[in-house]
CSV table of C-alpha atoms in Angstrom, one decimal:
chain,number,residue,atom,x,y,z
A,1,MET,CA,105.6,-19.7,141.4
A,2,SER,CA,106.8,-18.3,138.2
A,3,ASN,CA,106.4,-14.5,137.6
A,4,THR,CA,104.6,-13.5,134.6
A,5,GLN,CA,105.6,-10.4,133.1
A,6,LYS,CA,102.8,-8.3,131.3
A,7,PRO,CA,103.8,-6.7,128.2
A,8,VAL,CA,104.1,-3.1,128.7
A,9,GLY,CA,103.7,-1.9,125.3
A,10,ASN,CA,104.2,1.8,124.2
A,11,ILE,CA,104.4,4.1,127.0
A,12,LEU,CA,102.9,7.2,125.4
A,13,SER,CA,99.6,5.1,124.7
A,14,ASN,CA,99.0,4.8,128.5
A,15,ILE,CA,99.0,8.8,129.0
A,16,SER,CA,95.4,10.5,128.8
A,17,PRO,CA,94.9,12.9,126.3
A,18,PRO,CA,95.7,16.4,127.5
A,19,SER,CA,92.5,18.3,128.7
A,20,GLU,CA,91.3,21.7,127.0
A,21,LEU,CA,93.3,24.6,128.2
A,22,PRO,CA,91.1,27.3,129.6
A,23,SER,CA,90.1,30.3,127.4
A,24,PHE,CA,92.3,32.8,129.5
A,25,VAL,CA,95.3,31.1,128.1
A,26,THR,CA,96.9,32.5,125.2
A,27,ALA,CA,100.0,31.1,124.9
A,28,VAL,CA,100.6,28.5,122.3
A,29,VAL,CA,101.7,25.0,123.3
A,30,PRO,CA,104.8,23.7,121.2
A,31,GLN,CA,103.8,20.7,119.2
A,32,GLN,CA,105.4,17.3,119.8
A,33,THR,CA,108.0,16.2,117.4
A,34,ASP,CA,107.2,12.5,118.0
A,35,VAL,CA,105.1,10.2,115.8
A,36,PRO,CA,101.3,10.7,116.8
A,37,THR,CA,99.6,7.8,117.9
A,38,GLU,CA,96.1,6.4,117.3
A,39,SER,CA,94.6,8.2,120.4
A,40,THR,CA,96.6,11.4,119.6
A,41,GLN,CA,95.5,11.3,116.0
A,42,GLN,CA,91.6,10.7,117.5
A,43,GLN,CA,92.2,14.1,119.9
A,44,SER,CA,94.0,15.9,116.8
A,45,THR,CA,90.5,15.2,115.1
A,46,MET,CA,88.2,16.4,117.9
A,47,ASP,CA,90.4,19.5,118.2
A,48,GLU,CA,90.1,20.6,114.6
A,49,GLU,CA,86.3,20.0,114.8
A,50,GLN,CA,86.2,22.5,117.7
A,51,SER,CA,89.1,24.8,116.4
A,52,PRO,CA,86.6,27.3,114.6
A,53,LYS,CA,84.7,27.7,118.1
A,54,ARG,CA,87.7,28.0,120.0
A,55,ASN,CA,89.3,30.3,117.8
A,56,ALA,CA,86.8,32.4,117.7
A,57,GLU,CA,86.8,32.9,121.6
A,58,SER,CA,90.5,32.8,122.2
A,59,ASP,CA,92.5,33.7,119.3
A,60,PRO,CA,94.1,37.1,120.2
A,61,PHE,CA,94.8,38.3,116.9
A,62,ILE,CA,92.2,40.7,114.8
A,63,PRO,CA,92.2,40.0,111.1
A,64,THR,CA,93.1,43.2,109.4
A,65,THR,CA,90.5,44.2,106.7
A,66,PHE,CA,89.7,47.6,104.9
A,67,SER,CA,87.0,49.5,106.4
A,68,PRO,CA,86.4,52.8,104.6
A,69,ALA,CA,85.0,55.7,106.6
A,70,ILE,CA,82.5,56.4,104.0
A,71,PRO,CA,80.9,53.2,102.2
A,72,SER,CA,81.2,53.3,98.5
A,73,SER,CA,77.2,53.0,98.5
A,74,LYS,CA,76.9,56.2,100.1
A,75,GLY,CA,76.8,59.5,98.5
A,76,THR,CA,78.8,62.8,99.5
A,77,GLY,CA,76.7,65.8,98.4
A,78,THR,CA,73.0,65.0,98.5
A,79,VAL,CA,70.7,65.6,101.5
A,80,ALA,CA,69.0,62.2,101.4
A,81,ASP,CA,72.6,60.6,102.3
A,82,ALA,CA,73.1,63.3,105.1
A,83,ALA,CA,69.8,62.6,106.7
A,84,GLU,CA,69.9,58.9,106.4
A,85,PRO,CA,72.0,58.6,109.4
A,86,GLU,CA,69.6,60.5,111.9
A,87,SER,CA,66.8,58.5,110.6
A,88,THR,CA,68.5,55.1,111.0
A,89,GLU,CA,69.4,56.6,114.6
A,90,LYS,CA,65.9,57.5,115.5
A,91,ALA,CA,64.7,54.1,114.0
A,92,ASP,CA,67.4,52.0,115.9
A,93,GLY,CA,67.7,53.9,119.2
A,94,GLY,CA,64.0,55.7,119.6
A,95,SER,CA,63.8,53.9,122.8
A,96,ARG,CA,67.2,55.3,124.0
A,97,MET,CA,66.7,58.8,122.9
A,98,GLY,CA,63.2,59.0,124.4
A,99,LYS,CA,65.2,57.9,127.9
A,100,ASP,CA,67.5,60.7,127.7
A,101,PHE,CA,65.4,63.1,127.1
A,102,ALA,CA,63.0,62.0,130.0
A,103,SER,CA,66.0,62.2,132.1
A,104,MET,CA,66.9,65.8,131.2
A,105,VAL,CA,66.0,69.0,133.3
A,106,LEU,CA,64.8,71.7,131.0
A,107,ASN,CA,65.1,75.3,132.3
A,108,PRO,CA,61.8,76.5,133.2
A,109,GLU,CA,62.5,80.1,132.9
A,110,PRO,CA,61.5,81.9,129.5
A,111,LEU,CA,64.6,82.6,127.0
A,112,ALA,CA,64.3,86.2,127.1
A,113,GLU,CA,64.0,86.3,130.9
A,114,ALA,CA,67.0,83.8,130.9
A,115,LEU,CA,69.1,86.2,128.6
A,116,SER,CA,68.1,89.1,130.3
A,117,PRO,CA,71.4,90.0,132.1
A,118,ILE,CA,72.8,89.9,128.5
A,119,THR,CA,70.3,91.9,126.6
A,120,GLN,CA,69.5,94.7,128.7
A,121,GLY,CA,71.4,97.8,128.1
A,122,GLY,CA,72.2,98.3,131.7
A,123,SER,CA,74.0,95.0,132.0
A,124,ALA,CA,77.6,95.0,132.7
A,125,LEU,CA,78.7,93.5,129.4
A,126,PHE,CA,76.8,96.0,127.4
A,127,GLY,CA,77.2,99.0,129.7
A,128,TRP,CA,81.0,98.4,129.3
A,129,MET,CA,80.5,98.4,125.7
A,130,LYS,CA,78.6,101.4,125.7
A,131,GLY,CA,81.0,103.3,127.9
A,132,ALA,CA,83.8,102.0,125.7
A,133,VAL,CA,82.5,103.4,122.5
A,134,SER,CA,81.5,106.7,124.0
A,135,ASN,CA,83.3,109.9,123.4
A,136,ASN,CA,85.6,109.4,126.5
A,137,GLY,CA,85.8,105.7,126.3
A,138,ILE,CA,88.7,103.5,125.7
A,139,LEU,CA,87.6,102.2,122.2
A,140,HIS,CA,87.2,106.0,121.2
A,141,LYS,CA,90.4,106.8,122.6
A,142,VAL,CA,92.3,103.8,120.8
A,143,ALA,CA,90.5,105.1,117.7
A,144,GLU,CA,91.6,108.5,117.9
A,145,LYS,CA,95.1,107.7,119.0
A,146,ALA,CA,95.2,105.2,115.7
A,147,LYS,CA,93.8,108.0,113.4
A,148,SER,CA,96.6,110.1,114.8
A,149,SER,CA,99.3,107.9,114.3
A,150,VAL,CA,98.4,107.3,110.6
A,151,ASP,CA,98.0,111.1,110.1
A,152,THR,CA,101.3,111.3,111.4
A,153,ILE,CA,102.9,108.8,109.1
A,154,VAL,CA,101.0,110.6,106.2
A,155,THR,CA,102.2,114.1,107.1
A,156,THR,CA,105.8,112.9,107.7
A,157,LEU,CA,105.9,111.3,104.4
A,158,ASP,CA,104.1,114.2,102.6
A,159,PRO,CA,104.2,117.1,104.6
A,160,GLN,CA,101.8,119.0,102.2
A,161,MET,CA,98.9,116.7,103.0
A,162,LYS,CA,98.8,118.2,106.7
A,163,GLU,CA,96.6,120.9,105.3
A,164,TYR,CA,94.2,118.5,103.6
A,165,ILE,CA,93.8,116.2,106.7
A,166,ASN,CA,93.2,119.1,109.1
A,167,SER,CA,91.1,121.3,106.8
A,168,GLY,CA,87.4,121.2,107.7
A,169,GLY,CA,85.5,121.9,111.0
A,170,ASP,CA,83.4,125.1,111.8
A,171,THR,CA,86.5,127.4,111.7
A,172,GLU,CA,87.5,129.3,108.6
A,173,VAL,CA,89.9,132.3,108.3
A,174,ILE,CA,90.7,134.3,105.4
A,175,VAL,CA,94.4,135.6,105.0
A,176,ALA,CA,95.0,138.8,103.2
A,177,SER,CA,97.9,137.5,101.2
A,178,ASP,CA,98.3,134.9,98.5
A,179,LYS,CA,102.2,134.2,99.7
A,180,ASP,CA,103.2,130.7,100.9
A,181,ASP,CA,105.3,132.2,103.5
A,182,LYS,CA,102.5,133.8,105.2
A,183,VAL,CA,99.4,131.6,104.5
A,184,ARG,CA,101.2,128.3,105.7
A,185,PRO,CA,102.2,129.2,109.2
A,186,ILE,CA,98.9,131.0,109.6
A,187,ARG,CA,97.2,127.6,108.7
A,188,GLU,CA,99.2,125.6,110.7
A,189,ALA,CA,98.6,127.8,113.7
A,190,PHE,CA,94.9,127.7,113.4
A,191,GLN,CA,94.8,124.0,112.9
A,192,THR,CA,96.9,123.5,115.5
A,193,VAL,CA,94.8,125.2,117.8
A,194,PHE,CA,91.2,124.5,116.7
A,195,GLY,CA,92.1,121.2,115.6
A,196,LYS,CA,90.7,121.4,112.2
A,197,ALA,CA,90.3,124.6,110.4
A,198,THR,CA,90.1,126.0,106.5
A,199,VAL,CA,92.4,128.9,106.0
A,200,ILE,CA,92.4,130.2,102.5
A,201,GLY,CA,94.7,133.2,101.2
A,202,LEU,CA,93.8,135.7,98.8
A,203,SER,CA,95.9,138.3,97.2
A,204,SER,CA,95.4,141.7,98.9
A,205,GLN,CA,97.7,145.0,98.6
A,206,ALA,CA,98.3,147.6,101.2
A,207,ALA,CA,97.1,150.6,99.3
A,208,GLY,CA,98.2,154.5,100.7
A,209,ILE,CA,101.2,153.1,102.6
A,210,ALA,CA,104.9,153.1,101.9
A,211,ALA,CA,106.3,150.0,100.4
A,212,GLN,CA,108.7,149.5,103.6
A,213,PRO,CA,106.7,150.7,106.4
A,214,VAL,CA,108.7,151.9,109.4
A,215,GLY,CA,107.4,152.3,112.7
A,216,PHE,CA,104.6,150.4,114.9
A,217,GLU,CA,102.0,152.6,113.6
A,218,ALA,CA,102.9,152.2,109.9
A,219,GLY,CA,103.1,148.5,110.2
A,220,LEU,CA,99.8,148.4,111.9
A,221,LYS,CA,98.1,150.7,109.1
A,222,GLY,CA,99.8,148.5,106.4
A,223,ALA,CA,97.8,145.5,108.1
A,224,GLU,CA,94.5,147.3,108.5
A,225,HIS,CA,94.5,148.2,104.8
A,226,ARG,CA,95.1,144.7,103.8
A,227,ILE,CA,92.0,143.8,105.8
A,228,ASN,CA,89.9,146.6,104.5
A,229,GLY,CA,90.9,146.1,100.9
A,230,ILE,CA,90.0,142.2,100.6
A,231,ARG,CA,86.7,142.8,102.4
A,232,ALA,CA,85.7,145.5,99.9
A,233,GLU,CA,87.0,143.9,96.8
A,234,ASN,CA,86.6,140.3,97.4
A,235,PRO,CA,83.0,139.0,97.5
A,236,ARG,CA,83.9,135.9,98.9
A,237,VAL,CA,84.9,137.6,102.0
A,238,ASP,CA,81.7,138.5,104.0
A,239,ASP,CA,81.3,139.7,107.8
A,240,HIS,CA,81.1,136.4,109.3
A,241,LEU,CA,84.6,135.6,108.0
A,242,PRO,CA,87.8,136.4,110.2
A,243,VAL,CA,90.4,138.0,108.3
A,244,VAL,CA,94.1,137.9,109.3
A,245,ALA,CA,96.6,140.5,107.6
A,246,VAL,CA,100.8,140.3,108.1
A,247,GLU,CA,102.7,143.3,107.3
A,248,ASN,CA,106.4,143.8,108.1
A,249,PHE,CA,108.2,147.0,109.0
A,250,LEU,CA,111.1,148.4,110.4
A,251,VAL,CA,111.8,150.1,113.8
A,252,GLU,CA,114.5,152.0,115.7
A,253,LEU,CA,114.2,150.5,119.1
A,254,PHE,CA,117.7,152.1,120.1
A,255,PRO,CA,119.6,154.8,118.7
A,256,GLU,CA,120.9,153.7,115.5
A,257,GLN,CA,119.8,150.0,116.2
A,258,TRP,CA,117.2,148.9,113.7
A,259,PHE,CA,115.1,145.9,113.5
A,260,GLU,CA,112.7,144.3,111.3
A,261,ALA,CA,109.4,142.6,112.5
A,262,SER,CA,105.9,141.7,111.3
A,263,VAL,CA,102.7,142.9,112.8
A,264,ILE,CA,99.7,140.3,112.6
A,265,VAL,CA,96.1,141.5,113.1
A,266,LEU,CA,92.9,139.6,113.1
A,267,PHE,CA,89.5,141.0,112.6
A,268,ASP,CA,86.0,139.6,112.9
A,269,TYR,CA,83.6,142.0,112.0
A,270,ALA,CA,80.5,139.9,113.0
A,271,LYS,CA,81.7,139.3,116.6
A,272,ASN,CA,83.6,142.6,117.1
A,273,ILE,CA,87.1,140.7,117.9
A,274,LEU,CA,90.2,142.8,116.9
A,275,LEU,CA,93.7,141.1,118.0
A,276,LYS,CA,97.0,142.4,117.5
A,277,THR,CA,100.7,141.0,117.9
A,278,VAL,CA,104.3,141.3,116.8
A,279,THR,CA,106.7,138.6,115.7
A,280,GLN,CA,110.0,138.1,116.9
A,281,MET,CA,112.6,141.0,115.8
A,282,THR,CA,115.7,140.5,113.5
A,283,PRO,CA,118.3,143.0,113.8
A,284,ILE,CA,119.1,144.9,110.8
A,285,PRO,CA,122.8,146.3,110.0
A,286,LEU,CA,122.7,150.0,110.0
A,287,PRO,CA,124.4,150.5,106.5
A,288,ILE,CA,121.6,148.4,105.1
A,289,VAL,CA,119.2,151.0,106.5
A,290,THR,CA,121.0,153.9,105.6
A,291,SER,CA,121.2,152.7,101.8
A,292,ILE,CA,117.4,152.2,101.7
A,293,ARG,CA,116.6,155.8,103.2
A,294,ALA,CA,119.4,156.8,100.6
A,295,ASP,CA,117.4,155.3,97.7
A,296,THR,CA,114.0,156.7,98.9
A,297,PRO,CA,113.2,159.9,96.8
A,298,GLU,CA,112.5,163.2,98.2
A,299,GLU,CA,109.1,163.5,96.6
A,300,TYR,CA,107.9,159.9,97.3
A,301,GLU,CA,104.2,160.4,98.2
A,302,PHE,CA,104.7,157.8,101.0
A,303,ARG,CA,107.7,158.8,102.6
A,304,ASP,CA,105.9,159.8,105.8
A,305,THR,CA,104.9,156.0,106.4
A,306,GLY,CA,108.4,154.6,105.4
A,307,PHE,CA,110.8,153.8,102.7
A,308,ALA,CA,110.2,153.3,98.7
A,309,VAL,CA,112.8,149.9,98.9
A,310,THR,CA,111.7,147.1,100.8
A,311,ILE,CA,114.1,145.5,103.3
A,312,GLY,CA,113.6,142.1,101.8
A,313,SER,CA,114.8,143.0,98.5
A,314,VAL,CA,118.2,144.6,99.9
A,315,MET,CA,118.9,141.7,102.3
A,316,ALA,CA,118.6,139.1,99.7
A,317,LYS,CA,120.7,140.9,97.2
A,318,ASN,CA,123.7,141.1,99.9
A,319,LEU,CA,123.1,137.7,101.2
A,320,ASN,CA,122.8,136.0,97.5
A,321,THR,CA,119.9,134.5,98.5
A,322,PRO,CA,116.0,134.4,97.5
A,323,HIS,CA,113.7,137.0,98.5
A,324,THR,CA,111.8,134.6,100.9
A,325,GLU,CA,114.9,133.1,102.5
A,326,TRP,CA,117.0,135.8,103.6
A,327,HIS,CA,115.7,135.4,107.2
A,328,LYS,CA,117.1,131.9,107.7
A,329,THR,CA,120.1,132.6,105.7
A,330,TYR,CA,121.2,135.4,108.0
A,331,THR,CA,119.8,134.2,111.4
A,332,SER,CA,119.0,130.3,110.9
A,333,ILE,CA,115.2,131.2,111.4
A,334,SER,CA,113.0,131.6,108.7
A,335,ARG,CA,110.0,134.1,108.5
A,336,SER,CA,107.7,131.3,108.5
A,337,ASP,CA,108.9,130.2,111.9
A,338,THR,CA,108.5,133.7,113.1
A,339,ILE,CA,105.0,134.4,112.0
A,340,LEU,CA,104.0,130.7,113.0
A,341,SER,CA,105.0,131.5,116.7
A,342,ALA,CA,102.8,134.6,116.5
A,343,ALA,CA,100.1,133.3,115.1
A,344,LYS,CA,99.6,130.5,117.4
A,345,ILE,CA,99.2,133.4,120.2
A,346,VAL,CA,96.6,135.0,117.9
A,347,ALA,CA,94.7,131.8,117.1
A,348,THR,CA,94.6,130.9,120.8
A,349,LEU,CA,93.2,134.5,122.0
A,350,TYR,CA,90.8,134.2,119.2
A,351,LYS,CA,89.4,130.8,120.0
A,352,LYS,CA,88.9,132.3,123.9
A,353,ALA,CA,87.4,135.2,122.4
A,354,VAL,CA,84.7,133.0,120.1
A,355,GLU,CA,84.0,131.1,123.3
A,356,GLU,CA,83.5,134.1,125.2
A,357,TYR,CA,81.1,135.6,122.4
A,358,ALA,CA,79.3,132.3,122.2
A,359,SER,CA,78.8,132.2,126.1
A,360,SER,CA,77.4,135.8,126.0
A,361,MET,CA,75.2,135.0,123.2
A,362,GLY,CA,73.6,131.8,124.8
A,363,ALA,CA,73.5,133.3,128.4
A,364,PRO,CA,69.6,133.9,129.7
A,365,MET,CA,68.7,137.7,129.6
A,366,SER,CA,68.2,138.9,133.1
A,367,SER,CA,65.0,140.3,134.4
A,368,THR,CA,66.0,144.2,134.1
A,369,GLU,CA,66.6,144.1,130.5
């Protein structure tokens, strides 16, 4: 029997076409470089016809296109454009919004009752705010501290602003002198004690007294003369304004040891308050007092109350310094500083006396009266 061999032909023609890959496979199958057969061409033609559908389903790449945030057909400044998305949403998703509102749980309490813990004056929030802004509250203290800090900065940069910042209030004081070394320390003392006070200096002379009083009694008489003179001559000073007078004097405390000091007198006629004090004493060399006594004539009409030449003029001449600066040149302490310390004592005592007077006037009368 003879073996008849069948023609084999092309091996690739006997292989069935590949089946379609699953949609989750995204890897690209490498193309064959062999010459396509007739069956391969038919399969390619079928693949090309189905490629749009397959690409739409399995192509992992998204084409890049320009999509503006605001379409060119939409306006940016009209009310109609702003309201259009809302109307569209209402038209398209009316059923969805209705469903959302249906699922919401509204608060059955009235609005005023629901907000009552916040709006009531006795609540914790508003109670804290009310207490914070009160006279003793933390916010009030912070504001006062800030104001005090600002005032300190202003007065440091310009010390003369202190009298304007602290002027005012219910306390007004008249100084029986227009000299700055007397008015300034008295003003500072009363503003320190009372917080705010208006202190005005008016010119006044001590009539009927020696130019340089000698002894405590003479110094006190000179201050009283200044107070009486300013109340009688100046119509601005009435009975309801306290008047302060300063008068310097010499005194021999020990044998041949002399001192210079100033007496400060406050008189409030309406409240019947009379206060007196003496400043720190400054020792005076005996030759200076001897020269002043020698320069006072025997016929000097006020010789019984003192000397005709003031201690300030002689000390300033010997120290070659201005008349108002000889204390500081001689002892390193100015006269204003000595007056300031004594004036603070007078201001403190006057404040207590005024409080006692107000308390006595406001107290109810007893049944026996």
